[in-house]
Amino acid sequence: MRRLHNQHEQFEPGTLTVVGIPSDENSSFLRGVALAPNRIREALLSGASNLCAEDGSDLSQIPQFVDVGDLDLPFGEVWDTSGSPRIEAGISKLLNQGARVISLGGDHAVTYPIIKAYAAHYPQLNILHLDAHPDLYDELDGNRFSHACPFARIMEEKLAARLVQVGIRTLNQHQRQQANRFSVEIIEMRDWHQGMTVEFDGPVYLSLDLDALDPAYAPGVSHHEPGGFTTRDVLHIIQNLNAPLVGADIVELNPTRDLVGITAVTAAKFLKEIATKMLNTKDYHEKT
Ligand code: MN
Ligand code: MN
């Protein structure tokens, strides 16, 4: 993976960029997830493993896989009444150059401005959302941009053709109503069985909240919710996705709770598999 030092470098169409979004001011319970992007990079580049995905693709040998560093997010200037123009602009800048983007959060609030940028390029975008939580609150603690709300904002603004949520295990009455209101398709964790896949017939954006995993596999998250995915379940979903994967985020790693760094290593493993899947999505044209 090349690390970009010149922020003004132009990308070839099809470049796969990794960008950090160190934002945790919309976290409702604990801070700390702003520390995540660099922990994931360290795990990815650690001598403890290599940069190969399980199909043998060696990301260290792929020049169009580029780390563009973190978005510049001065504290307190990131969010306004429209969301986060800075995050949206940062992602738009990459998409406008024909790049695709894997974002490293940050908390799940970042997905709303990311999807705003993506929707301008992919009007028929499907979102596959893995999470213990549906994140469909109209507001939480008076904050409409809380990390508990991004998919309510996305669906209100009709930024996605379909929203499919998998791994959910915290639905309350309000969020069930919101899911019905927005026609969200939910596969609850209690209904999940090994080997299930989700079918799509258009471009897919993957939003991966690491608390979708059981805390036994990923303790480094702010909201522990037992009874979740194994690491292998999530790898299976990524590897068997039968649709063009055009963007992704990996969010909610909280390094302050990460025992021996295992959650960061797990995030880095997912990053390798997602990147390989996206690099294999070569022939997909925008706006088709
Ligand atoms: Mn979430
Ligand atoms: Mn969650």
Short mmCIF file of C-alpha atoms and ligand atoms in Angstrom, two decimals:
data_model
loop_
_atom_site.label_atom_id
_atom_site.label_comp_id
_atom_site.label_asym_id
_atom_site.label_seq_id
_atom_site.Cartn_x
_atom_site.Cartn_y
_atom_site.Cartn_z
CA MET A 1 0.00 0.00 0.00
CA ARG A 2 1.42 3.31 -1.09
CA ARG A 3 1.16 6.14 1.45
CA LEU A 4 0.31 9.42 -0.20
CA HIS A 5 2.23 12.45 1.03
CA ASN A 6 1.18 14.96 -1.62
CA GLN A 7 -2.46 15.86 -0.95
CA HIS A 8 -2.77 17.30 -4.46
CA GLU A 9 -1.87 14.10 -6.28
CA GLN A 10 -4.37 13.12 -8.97
CA PHE A 11 -5.59 9.53 -9.11
CA GLU A 12 -6.14 7.24 -12.03
CA PRO A 13 -9.77 6.14 -12.33
CA GLY A 14 -10.17 2.90 -10.42
CA THR A 15 -7.65 3.78 -7.73
CA LEU A 16 -8.70 2.35 -4.37
CA THR A 17 -8.07 4.87 -1.62
CA VAL A 18 -8.03 4.30 2.13
CA VAL A 19 -8.85 7.40 4.19
CA GLY A 20 -9.02 7.87 7.96
CA ILE A 21 -11.88 9.84 9.52
CA PRO A 22 -10.84 10.39 13.16
CA SER A 23 -14.19 11.67 14.47
CA ASP A 24 -15.84 10.60 17.72
CA GLU A 25 -17.71 13.70 18.85
CA ASN A 26 -21.06 12.06 18.04
CA SER A 27 -20.43 8.98 20.16
CA SER A 28 -23.12 8.66 22.82
CA PHE A 29 -21.37 6.53 25.44
CA LEU A 30 -17.58 6.65 25.21
CA ARG A 31 -14.93 8.56 23.30
CA GLY A 32 -11.84 6.94 21.85
CA VAL A 33 -12.81 5.78 18.37
CA ALA A 34 -11.04 8.79 16.83
CA LEU A 35 -7.83 6.90 17.65
CA ALA A 36 -8.81 4.01 15.39
CA PRO A 37 -7.46 4.84 11.90
CA ASN A 38 -3.81 4.72 12.90
CA ARG A 39 -4.30 1.58 15.00
CA ILE A 40 -5.78 -0.18 11.95
CA ARG A 41 -2.90 1.00 9.76
CA GLU A 42 -0.37 -0.24 12.31
CA ALA A 43 -2.06 -3.64 12.44
CA LEU A 44 -2.21 -3.79 8.64
CA LEU A 45 1.47 -3.00 8.21
CA SER A 46 2.71 -4.97 11.24
CA GLY A 47 5.38 -7.59 10.67
CA ALA A 48 3.09 -10.06 12.44
CA SER A 49 1.26 -10.71 9.18
CA ASN A 50 1.43 -9.91 5.49
CA LEU A 51 -0.73 -7.90 3.11
CA CYS A 52 -2.28 -10.91 1.39
CA ALA A 53 -5.99 -11.53 1.29
CA GLU A 54 -7.12 -15.14 1.66
CA ASP A 55 -7.44 -15.60 -2.13
CA GLY A 56 -3.72 -14.84 -2.45
CA SER A 57 -4.03 -11.26 -3.69
CA ASP A 58 -0.99 -9.39 -2.38
CA LEU A 59 -1.98 -5.81 -1.64
CA SER A 60 1.66 -4.82 -1.18
CA GLN A 61 2.11 -5.37 -4.92
CA ILE A 62 -0.89 -3.36 -6.10
CA PRO A 63 0.07 0.25 -6.92
CA GLN A 64 -3.55 1.40 -7.25
CA PHE A 65 -4.13 0.67 -3.52
CA VAL A 66 -3.29 3.98 -1.84
CA ASP A 67 -3.52 5.30 1.72
CA VAL A 68 -4.33 9.01 1.49
CA GLY A 69 -3.99 9.64 5.24
CA ASP A 70 -6.66 11.19 7.46
CA LEU A 71 -9.18 13.86 6.62
CA ASP A 72 -8.27 17.13 8.27
CA LEU A 73 -10.97 17.54 10.92
CA PRO A 74 -10.32 20.37 13.38
CA PHE A 75 -12.25 19.66 16.56
CA GLY A 76 -15.55 21.51 16.81
CA GLU A 77 -15.67 22.51 13.13
CA VAL A 78 -16.68 19.18 11.72
CA TRP A 79 -20.47 19.12 12.18
CA ASP A 80 -23.06 21.76 11.43
CA THR A 81 -26.83 21.75 10.82
CA SER A 82 -26.40 19.92 7.50
CA GLY A 83 -24.14 17.18 8.87
CA SER A 84 -20.44 17.31 8.12
CA PRO A 85 -19.55 19.30 4.99
CA ARG A 86 -15.87 18.59 5.65
CA ILE A 87 -16.27 14.82 5.60
CA GLU A 88 -18.62 14.97 2.62
CA ALA A 89 -16.20 17.21 0.69
CA GLY A 90 -13.24 14.99 1.55
CA ILE A 91 -14.96 11.90 0.15
CA SER A 92 -16.37 13.80 -2.86
CA LYS A 93 -12.88 14.97 -3.76
CA LEU A 94 -11.72 11.37 -4.06
CA LEU A 95 -14.82 10.17 -5.93
CA ASN A 96 -14.61 13.09 -8.36
CA GLN A 97 -11.20 11.80 -9.42
CA GLY A 98 -12.60 8.38 -10.20
CA ALA A 99 -11.24 6.79 -7.02
CA ARG A 100 -13.18 4.43 -4.79
CA VAL A 101 -12.95 4.78 -1.05
CA ILE A 102 -12.58 2.65 2.06
CA SER A 103 -13.05 4.91 5.09
CA LEU A 104 -11.65 4.05 8.52
CA GLY A 105 -13.73 5.60 11.32
CA GLY A 106 -14.36 7.18 13.63
CA ASP A 107 -17.78 6.44 14.98
CA HIS A 108 -20.75 5.46 12.82
CA ALA A 109 -21.90 9.10 12.45
CA VAL A 110 -19.37 9.45 9.62
CA THR A 111 -21.38 7.17 7.33
CA TYR A 112 -24.06 9.82 6.71
CA PRO A 113 -21.74 12.41 5.12
CA ILE A 114 -19.87 9.63 3.30
CA ILE A 115 -23.10 8.36 1.76
CA LYS A 116 -24.12 11.90 0.82
CA ALA A 117 -20.97 12.03 -1.30
CA TYR A 118 -21.51 8.53 -2.69
CA ALA A 119 -25.15 9.12 -3.62
CA ALA A 120 -24.11 11.90 -6.00
CA HIS A 121 -22.11 9.31 -7.95
CA TYR A 122 -24.29 6.23 -7.44
CA PRO A 123 -28.00 7.12 -7.60
CA GLN A 124 -29.01 3.45 -7.22
CA LEU A 125 -26.71 2.67 -4.32
CA ASN A 126 -27.47 -0.34 -2.12
CA ILE A 127 -26.14 -0.33 1.43
CA LEU A 128 -25.19 -3.51 3.27
CA HIS A 129 -24.92 -2.58 6.94
CA LEU A 130 -23.43 -4.99 9.48
CA ASP A 131 -24.05 -3.91 13.06
CA ALA A 132 -25.46 -4.99 16.43
CA HIS A 133 -27.51 -1.77 16.26
CA PRO A 134 -29.83 -0.45 13.53
CA ASP A 135 -28.65 3.18 14.08
CA LEU A 136 -32.08 4.42 13.02
CA TYR A 137 -32.90 6.75 15.93
CA ASP A 138 -34.56 9.98 14.88
CA GLU A 139 -32.33 11.62 17.46
CA LEU A 140 -30.38 10.54 20.54
CA ASP A 141 -29.75 12.88 23.48
CA GLY A 142 -30.92 15.74 21.26
CA ASN A 143 -28.33 14.97 18.56
CA ARG A 144 -29.67 14.12 15.10
CA PHE A 145 -26.12 13.29 13.93
CA SER A 146 -25.42 10.88 16.79
CA HIS A 147 -23.73 7.62 15.82
CA ALA A 148 -27.13 6.08 16.66
CA CYS A 149 -28.84 8.04 13.82
CA PRO A 150 -26.94 7.92 10.48
CA PHE A 151 -29.28 5.49 8.70
CA ALA A 152 -32.35 7.57 9.64
CA ARG A 153 -30.74 10.57 7.91
CA ILE A 154 -29.69 8.49 4.89
CA MET A 155 -33.16 7.04 4.41
CA GLU A 156 -34.99 10.34 5.01
CA GLU A 157 -33.00 11.87 2.19
CA LYS A 158 -33.47 8.83 -0.03
CA LEU A 159 -29.73 8.42 -0.50
CA ALA A 160 -29.98 4.64 -0.90
CA ALA A 161 -32.09 2.39 -3.12
CA ARG A 162 -31.99 -0.36 -0.50
CA LEU A 163 -30.71 -0.60 3.05
CA VAL A 164 -30.08 -4.16 4.21
CA GLN A 165 -29.03 -4.56 7.85
CA VAL A 166 -27.54 -7.80 9.14
CA GLY A 167 -26.55 -8.81 12.66
CA ILE A 168 -29.03 -6.54 14.43
CA ARG A 169 -29.83 -7.55 18.04
CA THR A 170 -30.95 -4.38 19.85
CA LEU A 171 -34.21 -3.36 18.13
CA ASN A 172 -36.54 -1.37 20.36
CA GLN A 173 -40.03 -0.20 19.46
CA HIS A 174 -38.92 3.19 18.11
CA GLN A 175 -36.29 1.70 15.85
CA ARG A 176 -38.68 -1.01 14.65
CA GLN A 177 -41.08 1.78 13.64
CA GLN A 178 -38.27 3.63 11.89
CA ALA A 179 -37.27 0.46 10.02
CA ASN A 180 -40.87 0.02 8.82
CA ARG A 181 -41.15 3.68 7.90
CA PHE A 182 -38.05 3.48 5.70
CA SER A 183 -38.62 -0.09 4.41
CA VAL A 184 -35.29 -1.21 5.84
CA GLU A 185 -34.61 -4.90 5.24
CA ILE A 186 -33.30 -6.45 8.44
CA ILE A 187 -31.84 -9.88 9.06
CA GLU A 188 -31.75 -9.99 12.84
CA MET A 189 -28.88 -11.85 14.45
CA ARG A 190 -31.28 -14.36 16.02
CA ASP A 191 -32.39 -15.35 12.48
CA TRP A 192 -28.89 -15.50 11.00
CA HIS A 193 -27.43 -18.87 10.13
CA GLN A 194 -24.02 -19.74 8.84
CA GLY A 195 -23.60 -19.57 5.10
CA MET A 196 -26.40 -17.06 4.46
CA THR A 197 -25.74 -14.52 1.71
CA VAL A 198 -27.57 -11.34 0.70
CA GLU A 199 -28.44 -10.76 -2.96
CA PHE A 200 -28.09 -7.41 -4.72
CA ASP A 201 -28.56 -6.39 -8.34
CA GLY A 202 -26.60 -3.12 -8.34
CA PRO A 203 -23.67 -1.34 -6.71
CA VAL A 204 -23.16 -2.05 -3.02
CA TYR A 205 -21.64 0.06 -0.26
CA LEU A 206 -20.60 -1.91 2.84
CA SER A 207 -20.83 -0.21 6.23
CA LEU A 208 -19.14 -2.41 8.82
CA ASP A 209 -19.62 -1.55 12.49
CA LEU A 210 -17.20 -3.77 14.39
CA ASP A 211 -19.74 -4.31 17.20
CA ALA A 212 -21.60 -6.55 14.75
CA LEU A 213 -19.03 -9.10 15.89
CA ASP A 214 -19.47 -10.86 19.19
CA PRO A 215 -17.42 -9.03 21.86
CA ALA A 216 -15.47 -12.28 22.28
CA TYR A 217 -14.02 -11.64 18.80
CA ALA A 218 -13.93 -7.84 18.90
CA PRO A 219 -13.75 -6.45 22.44
CA GLY A 220 -12.40 -3.09 21.28
CA VAL A 221 -15.72 -1.35 20.73
CA SER A 222 -17.68 1.11 22.87
CA HIS A 223 -20.93 -0.88 22.95
CA HIS A 224 -20.48 -4.55 23.86
CA GLU A 225 -23.46 -6.56 22.62
CA PRO A 226 -23.03 -10.32 23.11
CA GLY A 227 -24.43 -12.88 20.71
CA GLY A 228 -22.88 -11.54 17.51
CA PHE A 229 -20.94 -12.71 14.47
CA THR A 230 -17.74 -14.66 14.49
CA THR A 231 -14.87 -13.18 12.53
CA ARG A 232 -15.35 -15.98 9.99
CA ASP A 233 -19.05 -15.09 9.52
CA VAL A 234 -18.10 -11.56 8.46
CA LEU A 235 -15.30 -12.81 6.20
CA HIS A 236 -17.83 -15.13 4.56
CA ILE A 237 -20.22 -12.25 3.92
CA ILE A 238 -17.48 -10.11 2.36
CA GLN A 239 -15.94 -12.89 0.28
CA ASN A 240 -19.27 -14.15 -1.06
CA LEU A 241 -20.83 -10.79 -1.88
CA ASN A 242 -22.08 -11.26 -5.43
CA ALA A 243 -22.41 -7.63 -6.52
CA PRO A 244 -20.10 -4.71 -7.41
CA LEU A 245 -18.61 -3.37 -4.17
CA VAL A 246 -17.97 0.33 -4.76
CA GLY A 247 -17.23 1.65 -1.29
CA ALA A 248 -16.95 0.70 2.37
CA ASP A 249 -16.35 1.93 5.86
CA ILE A 250 -15.01 0.17 8.94
CA VAL A 251 -16.19 2.02 12.04
CA GLU A 252 -16.43 1.97 15.83
CA LEU A 253 -13.05 0.47 16.74
CA ASN A 254 -12.29 1.85 20.20
CA PRO A 255 -8.57 1.26 20.88
CA THR A 256 -8.97 2.24 24.56
CA ARG A 257 -10.90 -1.03 25.10
CA ASP A 258 -8.98 -3.24 22.71
CA LEU A 259 -7.37 -6.11 24.58
CA VAL A 260 -3.93 -6.83 23.07
CA GLY A 261 -5.01 -5.06 19.89
CA ILE A 262 -7.08 -7.98 18.61
CA THR A 263 -9.92 -5.80 17.32
CA ALA A 264 -7.52 -3.62 15.34
CA VAL A 265 -6.00 -6.75 13.76
CA THR A 266 -9.51 -7.97 12.95
CA ALA A 267 -10.34 -4.61 11.35
CA ALA A 268 -7.13 -4.81 9.30
CA LYS A 269 -8.06 -8.33 8.17
CA PHE A 270 -11.46 -7.06 7.01
CA LEU A 271 -9.74 -4.15 5.27
CA LYS A 272 -7.61 -6.59 3.25
CA GLU A 273 -10.63 -8.67 2.22
CA ILE A 274 -12.78 -5.63 1.39
CA ALA A 275 -9.96 -4.04 -0.62
CA THR A 276 -9.45 -7.24 -2.60
CA LYS A 277 -13.17 -7.49 -3.30
CA MET A 278 -13.27 -3.88 -4.47
CA LEU A 279 -10.17 -4.25 -6.63
CA ASN A 280 -11.85 -7.22 -8.31
CA THR A 281 -14.82 -4.93 -9.12
CA LYS A 282 -13.06 -3.48 -12.12
CA ASP A 283 -15.62 -3.35 -14.86
CA TYR A 284 -18.35 -1.51 -13.02
CA HIS A 285 -19.28 1.86 -14.44
CA GLU A 286 -20.90 4.58 -12.41
CA LYS A 287 -24.50 5.55 -13.03
CA THR A 288 -25.42 2.26 -14.70
MN MN B 1 -23.34 1.44 14.22
MN MN B 2 -23.14 -0.77 16.64
#
